[in-house]
Amino acid sequence: MRNYSSFVIAVVAGIAAAPLRAQETASDTLLTVDHYLDWEQVSEPQLSPDGAQIVYTRTWVNRIDDRWDSGLWIMNADGSHNRFLTKGSNARWSPDGSRIAYFADGDPKGTQIFVRWMDAEGATSQVTRLTESPSDLRWAPDGKSVAFAMLVRHSTPWTISMPTAPTGATWTAAPRVVDRMHYRQDRRGFMEDGYLHLFLVSADGGTPRQLTSGDWNVGARFDGLAGGVGYDWTPDGKSIVVDGLKDPAADRNYRTSAIYLVDVAGGAIRALTTRPGVWSNPVISPDGRSVAFTGYDSTNASYHASDLWVMGVDGNGMRKISGDLDRDPAGARWAPDGGGLYFSADDHGARNVWFAGIAGAPRAVTTGAQLLTLSSLDKTLNAVATWSDPTHPTDVVRFNLRRPEPVARLTSVNADVVGNLRLAQVEEVSYASSGGARVQAWLVKPPAFDRTKQYPLILEIHGGPHGMYNVGFSYMFQNFAANGYLVLYVNPRGSTGYGSAFGNAIFHAYPSVDYDDLMAGVDTVIGRGSVDTTRMYVSGCSGGGVLSSWVIGHTHRFAAAAVRCPVIDWISMAGQTDIPLFTYNFFDAPFWEKPDQWLKQSSLMYVGNVTTPTLLMTGELDLRTPMPQTEEFFSALKYRGVETMMLRFNGEYHGTGSKPTNFMRTQLYMMSWFQKHAGATASAAAGQ
């Protein structure tokens, strides 16, 4: 499920070379950056309709081309006979389990749809020859065709009467004509003019047929960002329910969306939801009579937890079935008997599976300090998911929703990396902050932690701001701890997973009480006696860049800072970012009406207070928190004489962790910067 409440995901950044010495020694017993070259990831496990096999996506580091490559693996439902199947990703079983459809590189160059027979022969066909990238595969109920989403280009050229160029002339290309507010997107660059629509192609191959059309996009959007499309087939194959916004003026839409019913044969479209709201991710009940979906009524609140809703397939009888849960349901799937829906939900740093019946209050199906993401289930309620905890990287697990605990771990894709390493232990920390708020955090301790000794502390701040740190395995934190650091990570107010009121506490006041929560966490950990207060450091990317730049403008207690991909000037951010409406929504009036409000919340306005040595890091291609934000802060710090360096990540968009080498560089440069400034604030007091 897509969470449209968050404007960014804070991804670990990578950086270019700096005139400081690298500082990590390779180890066979501790998790160092060189182990990252052997790291693997798993995602999207799919249980076959008969429950006998699981196909999943497995990715690994391509050391030569500095990227992540992916392939499909398959195993028996008990984890046996686990083997590579083919290159590709995002596999989906046909309704009868005889084939899978998936994405892979094909001809013409780019992503194409493939179908593979799952018998001994394994015949494979490329069923599309597309010039645009397809997404969001869904088999038709009869297994004869596959639906997908794809861009349909549409532009209105601006013709001017230019003279004819002389023979052999090399005139400068015409300018890019931009007439939309949302014309670029992080990790995509400039967006091609056009609209995203649904298509249908025969599973045997052929010419795709367009199902939706017009000047609107399928797929619910947050501030114009193109993402996944939520849709599902009715069991008879005659209709599709899909989210989106059928409005030619949607360029000015912040996050409104609706649920529509599409007639597959004729293309007629009818809106099922009629009240304004954020409605998305529809799924049809097994009997075809009801549609479940997530969302909430329209609000200007910065964050509101989604609810789970059900209505008739004709749009009547819309009602909420998630009760007072106040958590975001993700990946909802109907129980085979149609009695309710299973879904994952984040709560207090953990993720577990829940069930919401058509009648009655929702209940937790699994519990515990784990990250359990439901992915697929069969008719007998056997389910597969991805799973992680603080000391175990993500793997594929299987369990039965009637008897869910314990889960059976089916893969150990990083056992060759961490199996013989001493890993850090993670301790949960809970404390009171301003206004009586209760805040949850975690402290990662070095593997050889001795409570009688003192250690340097890194306060790492998550992005979003509406995001959530969780109890899943973190390579970043484990690597810092292996190098002798305590790592404190906090879910301050503004975080998700604690309800709408907690998440919306920073609305029209970002940063504000979230800063209080971070400092209260530092004070709490200092009170335990293991922190060297002369070696405390603060860092964070995206929303964490907002707060880390704010922190150093409001306290001198940190010996150094690593401010990654920050927002430091909200006025200029509104014109630079790919999410302008999010930026405007964080203030109760535009900056030309109330500039003082915008300036008050900008870290740049407190740069006169900064004395902390500051490392700045941002991707050259960043369109979410663009490079000029970093440049403004860097210039101001330099003008004041504050020790600072700016590192511009080559080939990276927001977060700058997409390339394996950049992840490793980030870890090393941050630790090098912190080591250089060890003990730089020997006189700093805990409450300063």
XYZ file of C-alpha atoms in Angstrom:
688
model
C 0.000 0.000 0.000
C 1.126 3.509 -0.716
C 1.302 5.917 2.213
C 0.426 9.327 0.790
C 0.920 11.029 4.147
C 4.694 10.912 3.839
C 6.409 13.248 1.406
C 9.774 11.539 1.526
C 11.460 8.425 2.649
C 14.786 9.147 4.255
C 17.258 7.016 2.311
C 20.907 6.707 3.317
C 23.086 9.083 1.291
C 26.386 8.617 -0.521
C 29.009 11.284 -1.145
C 32.025 12.287 -3.195
C 35.602 12.312 -2.017
C 36.774 14.742 0.679
C 40.238 15.617 1.993
C 39.776 13.598 5.178
C 41.160 10.176 5.848
C 38.983 7.084 5.656
C 38.773 5.335 8.992
C 37.311 1.819 8.940
C 39.273 -1.420 9.088
C 37.818 -4.494 7.411
C 36.760 -7.164 9.888
C 35.665 -10.800 9.864
C 33.815 -10.411 13.156
C 32.156 -6.971 12.837
C 29.801 -5.542 10.203
C 31.905 -3.189 8.080
C 31.088 -1.426 4.813
C 32.893 -3.989 2.666
C 30.288 -6.577 3.687
C 27.708 -4.466 1.849
C 29.074 -5.696 -1.474
C 27.662 -9.129 -0.562
C 24.312 -7.851 0.711
C 21.026 -9.173 -0.682
C 17.374 -8.207 -0.333
C 14.082 -10.069 -0.745
C 10.645 -8.714 -1.598
C 7.179 -9.569 -2.920
C 6.859 -13.272 -2.040
C 3.821 -14.727 -3.824
C 2.167 -17.984 -2.799
C 0.870 -20.129 -5.654
C -2.916 -20.642 -5.730
C -2.542 -24.240 -4.531
C -0.233 -23.145 -1.707
C 2.587 -25.421 -2.869
C 5.212 -22.922 -4.092
C 6.472 -19.408 -3.434
C 8.035 -17.121 -6.027
C 9.817 -14.001 -4.804
C 12.134 -11.205 -5.948
C 15.743 -11.319 -4.804
C 18.178 -8.461 -5.415
C 21.950 -8.310 -5.056
C 24.791 -5.844 -5.553
C 26.240 -5.717 -9.047
C 29.838 -4.835 -8.144
C 30.838 -4.020 -11.693
C 28.047 -1.636 -12.664
C 27.406 -0.238 -9.147
C 23.702 -1.053 -9.043
C 21.161 -3.504 -7.667
C 20.214 -6.387 -9.987
C 17.127 -8.534 -9.464
C 15.971 -12.037 -10.237
C 13.033 -14.287 -9.472
C 13.583 -17.239 -7.147
C 11.206 -20.077 -6.392
C 10.912 -22.584 -3.559
C 8.489 -25.063 -2.100
C 6.114 -23.684 0.517
C 8.225 -25.211 3.297
C 11.371 -23.440 2.032
C 12.911 -26.481 0.381
C 14.245 -26.623 -3.182
C 15.008 -22.880 -3.150
C 16.546 -21.925 -6.489
C 16.994 -19.191 -9.084
C 14.231 -19.093 -11.675
C 14.892 -16.234 -14.105
C 15.944 -12.605 -14.281
C 13.114 -10.200 -13.523
C 10.890 -8.948 -10.710
C 7.314 -8.483 -9.465
C 6.033 -11.938 -10.385
C 2.310 -12.728 -10.187
C 0.745 -16.196 -10.443
C -2.001 -16.823 -12.967
C -5.347 -17.757 -11.356
C -4.823 -21.472 -12.068
C -1.155 -21.423 -11.005
C 0.113 -22.687 -14.364
C 2.047 -19.494 -15.265
C 3.605 -16.365 -13.838
C 3.666 -12.889 -15.341
C 6.570 -10.619 -14.444
C 8.701 -7.659 -15.504
C 12.125 -7.995 -17.111
C 14.321 -6.186 -19.613
C 13.239 -6.925 -23.149
C 13.039 -5.642 -26.712
C 12.728 -2.768 -27.475
C 15.122 -1.687 -24.750
C 13.442 -1.298 -21.393
C 10.968 -3.057 -19.130
C 8.544 -5.501 -20.766
C 5.969 -8.033 -19.583
C 6.903 -11.716 -19.769
C 4.831 -14.847 -19.129
C 6.474 -18.120 -18.103
C 4.850 -21.540 -17.938
C 5.617 -23.214 -14.595
C 5.855 -26.765 -15.944
C 9.061 -28.680 -16.506
C 9.620 -27.092 -19.912
C 9.335 -23.540 -18.571
C 8.478 -21.934 -21.900
C 8.740 -18.150 -21.675
C 7.228 -15.466 -23.906
C 7.740 -11.721 -24.054
C 4.122 -10.622 -24.418
C 4.655 -6.871 -24.940
C 6.830 -4.697 -27.180
C 6.229 -1.395 -25.450
C 8.032 1.917 -25.817
C 6.799 3.111 -22.392
C 7.433 1.240 -19.137
C 4.527 -0.887 -17.857
C 3.693 -1.198 -14.149
C 1.209 -2.845 -11.771
C 0.508 -6.281 -13.257
C -2.838 -7.990 -12.584
C -4.055 -11.213 -14.207
C -7.612 -11.277 -15.525
C -9.750 -13.814 -13.592
C -9.924 -16.174 -16.610
C -6.125 -16.167 -17.005
C -6.346 -15.222 -20.667
C -4.968 -11.686 -20.349
C -2.941 -9.386 -18.119
C -3.780 -5.825 -17.145
C -1.151 -3.168 -16.515
C -0.700 0.592 -16.263
C 1.288 2.687 -18.734
C 1.844 6.305 -19.722
C -0.064 7.611 -22.738
C 1.812 10.603 -24.094
C -0.100 13.765 -24.752
C 1.219 17.254 -25.312
C 0.134 20.512 -26.867
C 3.031 21.845 -28.981
C 3.794 25.553 -29.049
C 4.608 26.423 -32.638
C 6.496 29.595 -33.475
C 7.658 30.936 -36.868
C 11.377 30.255 -36.704
C 13.361 30.779 -39.913
C 14.717 27.695 -41.649
C 18.118 26.658 -40.365
C 20.952 26.834 -42.924
C 22.207 23.524 -44.285
C 24.627 21.961 -41.812
C 23.643 24.344 -39.005
C 23.681 23.125 -35.387
C 21.187 25.430 -33.718
C 20.447 25.148 -30.011
C 17.484 22.887 -29.280
C 14.135 24.516 -28.589
C 13.288 25.177 -24.924
C 11.298 22.707 -22.864
C 7.733 23.990 -22.680
C 6.285 23.668 -19.176
C 2.675 24.514 -18.380
C 2.015 22.244 -15.380
C 2.884 22.742 -11.723
C 4.005 19.111 -11.516
C 6.473 18.701 -14.355
C 9.292 16.791 -12.690
C 9.635 14.057 -10.099
C 12.496 12.811 -8.011
C 14.138 9.636 -9.368
C 12.458 10.306 -12.726
C 13.609 13.777 -13.721
C 11.403 15.728 -16.101
C 8.117 13.889 -16.552
C 6.911 13.227 -20.058
C 3.643 14.956 -20.910
C 0.786 12.512 -20.762
C -1.500 10.494 -18.516
C -1.274 7.085 -16.856
C -3.945 4.620 -18.000
C -4.891 0.954 -17.767
C -4.234 -1.528 -20.593
C -4.998 -5.165 -21.309
C -2.805 -7.580 -23.272
C -3.291 -11.237 -24.146
C -1.221 -13.611 -22.017
C -0.060 -15.127 -25.319
C 1.177 -11.747 -26.563
C -0.196 -9.206 -28.985
C -1.265 -5.592 -29.191
C -2.379 -4.107 -25.855
C -5.860 -2.604 -25.646
C -6.308 0.666 -23.736
C -9.039 0.412 -21.081
C -9.119 3.974 -19.704
C -8.479 7.222 -21.506
C -8.699 10.972 -21.197
C -6.889 13.847 -19.530
C -6.603 12.230 -16.098
C -4.467 9.648 -14.312
C -5.311 6.287 -12.848
C -3.541 5.852 -9.534
C -4.096 7.973 -6.427
C -1.440 10.686 -6.193
C 0.192 12.703 -3.446
C 1.143 16.173 -4.679
C 1.273 15.023 -8.287
C 3.726 12.191 -7.686
C 3.257 9.210 -9.982
C 3.329 5.970 -8.038
C 1.596 2.623 -7.995
C -1.952 2.139 -9.236
C -4.435 0.457 -6.913
C -6.903 -1.684 -8.838
C -8.616 -5.059 -8.835
C -10.803 -7.224 -11.075
C -14.343 -8.326 -10.338
C -14.516 -12.154 -10.312
C -16.522 -12.257 -13.556
C -13.809 -10.296 -15.365
C -16.294 -7.725 -16.625
C -15.159 -4.786 -14.503
C -12.136 -3.273 -12.777
C -12.155 -1.005 -9.731
C -9.322 1.529 -9.747
C -8.164 4.551 -7.767
C -7.283 7.902 -9.326
C -8.787 11.317 -9.926
C -10.841 11.838 -13.074
C -10.392 15.595 -13.162
C -8.552 17.575 -15.877
C -7.624 20.138 -13.194
C -5.848 17.534 -11.075
C -2.518 19.353 -11.482
C -3.657 21.532 -8.555
C -4.701 18.484 -6.504
C -2.753 17.862 -3.311
C -4.035 14.406 -2.323
C -7.713 13.951 -3.244
C -8.565 10.660 -4.972
C -11.580 8.483 -5.722
C -12.556 4.903 -6.539
C -13.966 4.171 -10.023
C -15.608 1.202 -11.715
C -14.372 0.557 -15.268
C -16.337 -1.546 -17.762
C -13.706 -3.743 -19.439
C -15.637 -4.300 -22.661
C -16.761 -0.763 -23.406
C -14.564 1.455 -21.240
C -17.406 3.246 -19.429
C -16.287 4.691 -16.094
C -18.397 5.435 -13.040
C -17.305 6.965 -9.729
C -18.114 4.751 -6.734
C -17.015 7.176 -4.011
C -18.913 10.444 -3.945
C -17.644 12.262 -0.856
C -14.333 14.161 -1.083
C -11.446 12.276 0.449
C -8.260 10.295 -0.013
C -9.615 6.943 -1.252
C -7.264 4.306 -2.670
C -6.200 0.650 -2.945
C -9.539 -1.007 -3.796
C -9.871 -4.806 -3.525
C -12.934 -6.808 -4.572
C -14.515 -9.390 -2.259
C -14.471 -13.056 -3.352
C -18.192 -12.957 -4.211
C -17.764 -9.755 -6.240
C -20.410 -7.871 -4.290
C -18.219 -5.586 -2.174
C -15.109 -3.486 -2.542
C -12.775 -2.658 0.322
C -10.412 0.317 0.213
C -8.403 2.647 2.439
C -8.556 6.364 3.095
C -10.162 9.201 4.996
C -12.390 12.218 4.402
C -10.785 15.386 3.059
C -8.793 17.368 5.605
C -6.060 19.967 5.525
C -4.246 18.171 8.349
C -0.666 17.343 7.446
C -1.154 13.733 8.562
C -4.217 11.583 9.100
C -4.091 7.819 9.549
C -6.048 5.931 6.916
C -9.048 3.764 7.754
C -10.336 0.602 6.112
C -13.692 0.941 4.362
C -16.169 -1.323 2.574
C -18.980 -0.494 0.149
C -21.075 -2.302 -2.411
C -19.581 -2.725 -5.854
C -22.266 -0.258 -6.957
C -20.904 2.364 -4.535
C -23.708 2.080 -1.991
C -23.430 1.429 1.741
C -19.956 2.891 2.322
C -18.867 2.217 5.925
C -15.695 2.097 7.996
C -14.711 -1.317 9.382
C -11.377 -0.500 11.060
C -13.059 0.939 14.143
C -10.795 2.978 16.399
C -7.541 1.405 15.185
C -6.048 4.789 14.096
C -3.221 3.108 12.176
C -2.545 2.914 8.431
C -3.759 -0.405 6.934
C -1.399 -1.683 4.235
C -1.783 -4.418 1.639
C -5.360 -5.367 2.566
C -6.503 -8.795 1.330
C -9.917 -10.390 1.683
C -10.309 -13.557 3.698
C -11.320 -16.402 1.350
C -14.795 -16.553 2.927
C -15.339 -12.805 2.473
C -15.812 -12.291 6.200
C -13.206 -9.516 6.471
C -9.741 -8.408 5.469
C -6.201 -9.119 6.580
C -3.652 -6.302 6.417
C -0.356 -5.073 7.855
C -0.180 -2.013 10.110
C 2.662 -0.082 11.721
C 2.345 0.472 15.446
C 4.981 1.788 17.869
C 7.894 0.882 15.621
C 6.649 -2.625 14.825
C 4.612 -4.005 11.938
C 2.172 -6.852 12.386
C -0.813 -8.445 10.695
C -4.362 -7.446 11.642
C -7.844 -8.613 10.745
C -10.892 -6.404 10.325
C -14.169 -8.276 10.043
C -17.185 -6.955 8.218
C -18.712 -6.692 11.670
C -16.830 -6.221 14.915
C -13.656 -4.495 16.063
C -10.302 -5.120 14.329
C -7.891 -7.446 16.097
C -4.168 -8.158 15.972
C -3.336 -11.485 14.336
C 0.398 -11.325 15.103
C 2.275 -9.428 17.788
C 5.839 -8.649 18.757
C 8.813 -6.430 18.042
C 9.105 -7.377 14.389
C 8.577 -6.020 10.899
C 6.066 -8.410 9.314
C 4.709 -7.322 5.915
C 1.886 -9.492 4.575
C 2.344 -10.216 0.886
C 0.116 -13.113 -0.187
C -2.304 -15.727 1.143
C -4.109 -18.800 -0.187
C -7.585 -20.252 0.279
C -6.574 -22.164 3.416
C -5.179 -18.995 5.068
C -1.554 -19.931 4.591
C 0.294 -16.636 4.165
C 3.734 -15.442 3.125
C 5.390 -12.218 4.159
C 8.724 -10.500 4.561
C 10.065 -10.363 8.099
C 12.873 -8.683 10.008
C 13.847 -7.726 13.535
C 16.741 -5.674 14.995
C 19.324 -8.433 14.575
C 17.960 -10.328 11.551
C 17.928 -8.890 8.005
C 14.770 -9.219 5.927
C 13.764 -12.729 4.816
C 10.707 -14.553 3.492
C 8.485 -16.221 6.104
C 5.377 -18.414 6.031
C 2.606 -18.778 8.609
C -1.042 -19.670 8.902
C -3.409 -16.856 9.762
C -5.412 -19.146 12.047
C -2.283 -20.160 13.983
C 0.117 -17.352 13.148
C 2.885 -17.722 15.690
C 5.670 -18.468 15.419
C 6.359 -17.663 11.780
C 8.527 -20.086 9.794
C 11.567 -18.408 8.288
C 12.099 -19.809 4.788
C 15.163 -17.902 3.558
C 18.434 -16.687 5.047
C 19.794 -14.658 2.160
C 22.373 -12.799 4.281
C 23.457 -15.665 6.518
C 26.757 -15.775 4.633
C 27.323 -12.123 5.611
C 26.139 -11.867 9.231
C 26.235 -15.496 10.330
C 29.639 -15.241 11.999
C 29.528 -11.563 12.954
C 28.987 -10.023 16.370
C 25.994 -7.742 15.929
C 24.856 -4.811 18.024
C 21.999 -5.180 20.466
C 19.076 -2.781 20.217
C 17.328 -1.545 23.360
C 13.945 0.193 23.361
C 13.830 3.509 25.223
C 10.638 5.261 26.356
C 10.497 8.688 27.959
C 8.406 11.800 28.587
C 8.822 14.975 26.552
C 7.280 18.443 26.555
C 3.540 18.667 27.083
C 3.535 15.215 28.672
C 4.056 13.448 25.324
C 5.322 9.888 25.554
C 8.072 9.174 23.010
C 9.555 5.884 21.805
C 13.180 5.493 20.729
C 15.848 2.820 20.394
C 19.503 2.710 21.409
C 21.895 0.598 19.336
C 24.902 -0.512 21.375
C 28.353 -1.609 20.170
C 28.732 -5.423 20.122
C 31.223 -5.306 23.010
C 29.189 -2.760 24.994
C 30.363 -2.241 28.580
C 28.017 -0.096 30.656
C 30.945 1.057 32.803
C 32.503 2.792 29.794
C 31.473 5.876 27.820
C 30.875 5.891 24.075
C 30.331 8.483 21.351
C 26.665 8.957 20.445
C 25.041 9.510 17.033
C 21.511 10.920 17.021
C 20.089 9.836 13.658
C 16.792 11.491 12.636
C 14.274 9.981 10.219
C 12.665 11.702 7.265
C 9.104 12.239 6.193
C 8.444 13.991 8.467
C 5.502 11.578 8.543
C 7.507 8.376 8.639
C 8.446 5.843 11.302
C 11.653 4.267 12.483
C 11.046 0.589 13.109
C 12.512 -2.505 14.702
C 13.757 -3.967 11.431
C 17.420 -4.650 10.789
C 19.431 -1.507 9.914
C 22.761 -1.962 8.164
C 23.508 1.719 8.760
C 23.040 1.555 12.530
C 24.730 -1.831 12.898
C 27.757 -0.527 10.985
C 28.015 2.576 13.187
C 27.758 0.415 16.309
C 30.441 -1.953 14.997
C 32.724 1.101 14.887
C 32.124 1.870 18.555
C 29.189 4.317 18.383
C 25.974 4.344 20.323
C 23.156 5.159 17.894
C 19.948 6.771 19.122
C 17.001 6.758 16.749
C 13.720 8.359 17.765
C 10.119 8.565 16.604
C 9.339 12.161 17.624
C 5.944 13.767 17.264
C 5.083 13.917 13.580
C 5.940 10.217 13.192
C 3.424 7.674 11.933
C 2.489 4.529 13.837
C 1.197 6.380 16.901
C -2.114 7.740 15.680
C -3.369 10.809 13.846
C -2.991 13.271 16.727
C 0.648 12.306 17.352
C 1.469 12.445 13.637
C -0.276 15.775 13.125
C 1.305 17.446 16.176
C 3.730 19.402 13.945
C 1.102 20.757 11.544
C 1.881 24.442 10.884
C 4.767 24.016 13.353
C 7.551 22.037 11.708
C 10.020 21.906 13.379
C 8.745 22.499 16.927
C 7.820 19.825 19.481
C 9.686 17.214 17.428
C 12.887 19.038 18.416
C 11.827 18.782 22.077
C 11.327 15.038 21.671
C 14.773 14.536 20.142
C 16.563 16.486 22.863
C 14.590 14.716 25.606
C 15.761 11.429 24.102
C 19.387 12.541 24.199
C 18.971 13.645 27.827
C 17.396 10.306 28.742
C 20.260 8.310 27.254
C 22.877 10.594 28.825
C 21.225 9.949 32.175
C 22.109 6.280 31.874
C 25.780 7.140 32.120
C 27.300 5.529 29.018
C 27.476 8.579 26.738
C 30.617 10.659 26.269
C 28.960 14.094 26.061
C 32.042 15.542 24.362
C 31.514 13.157 21.432
C 27.874 13.534 20.473
C 26.875 13.900 16.828
C 23.621 14.604 14.979
C 22.655 13.540 11.474
C 19.678 12.892 9.252
C 18.463 13.013 5.661
C 15.430 14.713 4.121
C 13.077 15.371 7.041
C 16.079 14.361 9.120
C 18.026 17.036 7.251
C 15.368 19.568 8.217
C 15.694 18.652 11.888
C 19.479 18.185 12.038
C 19.946 21.658 10.514
C 17.396 22.984 13.021
C 19.165 21.252 15.932
C 22.526 22.932 15.314
C 20.802 26.315 15.135
C 19.246 25.781 18.566
C 21.937 24.004 20.610
C 25.746 23.713 20.743
C 25.793 20.355 22.490
C 26.884 18.313 19.443
C 30.535 18.038 18.453
C 29.690 17.754 14.747
C 26.750 17.328 12.391
C 26.123 15.496 9.117
C 23.170 17.284 7.515
C 21.992 15.271 4.521
C 19.563 16.439 1.808
C 18.004 19.159 3.989
C 15.285 21.773 3.642
C 16.562 24.972 5.222
C 14.481 27.667 3.478
C 10.772 26.947 3.073
C 10.126 29.899 0.751
C 12.642 28.807 -1.873
C 11.733 25.149 -1.271
C 8.187 25.812 -2.521
C 9.540 26.744 -5.942
C 12.343 24.182 -6.166
C 10.799 20.913 -5.008
C 8.726 18.348 -6.886
C 6.154 18.498 -4.046
C 5.145 22.184 -3.937
C 1.642 21.647 -2.552
C 2.981 19.713 0.438
C 5.205 22.687 1.208
C 2.368 25.212 0.987
C 0.112 22.971 3.117
C 2.526 23.169 6.052
C 1.607 26.833 6.500
C -1.785 28.431 7.057
C -1.127 31.122 4.424
C 1.229 31.477 1.429
C 4.541 33.228 2.022
C 3.511 36.383 0.189
C 0.758 36.829 2.769
C 2.586 35.716 5.926
C 6.341 35.583 5.230
C 7.219 35.699 8.957
C 5.651 32.296 9.512
C 7.680 30.723 6.713
C 10.892 32.324 7.917
C 10.315 31.314 11.535
C 10.277 27.611 10.555
C 13.363 27.837 8.302
C 16.715 26.622 9.648
C 18.470 29.226 7.522
C 17.141 31.975 9.774
C 19.035 30.489 12.750
C 22.358 30.066 10.978
C 23.726 32.936 13.081
C 23.573 30.620 16.100
C 25.473 27.742 14.487
C 28.971 26.884 15.741
C 28.812 23.119 15.113
C 31.187 21.802 12.409
C 28.770 20.744 9.684
C 29.084 18.268 6.837
C 26.476 18.851 4.104
C 25.542 16.097 1.632
C 22.992 16.136 -1.187
C 22.518 14.401 -4.533
C 23.259 16.406 -7.655
C 19.967 15.214 -9.158
C 17.816 15.673 -6.035
C 14.389 17.061 -6.942
C 12.741 16.505 -3.553
C 15.035 18.670 -1.412
C 17.086 20.134 -4.246
C 20.743 21.085 -4.169
C 20.079 24.871 -3.851
C 18.789 24.201 -0.325
C 22.168 22.770 0.628
C 24.004 25.514 -1.241
C 22.155 28.253 0.643
C 23.083 26.728 3.997
C 26.673 26.069 2.940
C 27.165 29.644 1.747
C 25.740 31.094 4.962
C 27.924 28.860 7.150
C 30.999 29.756 5.128
C 30.189 33.460 5.372
C 30.030 33.125 9.155
C 33.278 31.184 9.338
C 31.721 27.963 10.628
C 33.697 24.872 9.665
C 31.711 23.189 6.914
C 32.101 20.989 3.851
C 29.644 20.274 1.041
C 29.644 16.913 -0.696
C 27.649 16.630 -3.928
C 26.675 13.061 -4.744
C 27.189 12.153 -8.382
C 24.332 10.461 -10.224
C 21.957 10.460 -7.267
C 18.447 11.753 -6.739
C 16.929 12.236 -3.277
C 18.420 10.181 -0.491
C 21.456 9.243 -2.569
C 21.552 5.630 -1.417
C 20.499 3.976 -4.664
C 24.069 3.144 -5.681
C 25.843 0.651 -3.410
C 29.121 2.585 -3.468
C 27.347 5.749 -2.346
C 25.880 3.982 0.665
C 29.355 2.852 1.658
C 30.862 6.297 1.076
C 28.241 7.893 3.278
C 29.041 5.645 6.199
C 32.773 6.251 5.862
C 32.603 10.008 5.332
C 30.263 10.506 8.247
C 32.461 8.525 10.606
C 35.550 10.293 9.301
C 33.923 13.681 9.967
C 32.826 12.636 13.438
C 36.249 11.247 14.319
C 37.896 14.463 13.219
C 35.719 16.354 15.702
C 35.921 13.945 18.620
C 35.872 15.891 21.862
C 35.258 19.217 20.137
C 32.587 20.179 22.660
C 34.274 19.189 25.895
C 32.545 22.023 27.702
C 29.080 21.201 26.389
C 26.558 20.500 29.103
C 23.807 17.960 28.676
C 21.055 20.563 28.740
C 22.753 23.279 26.678
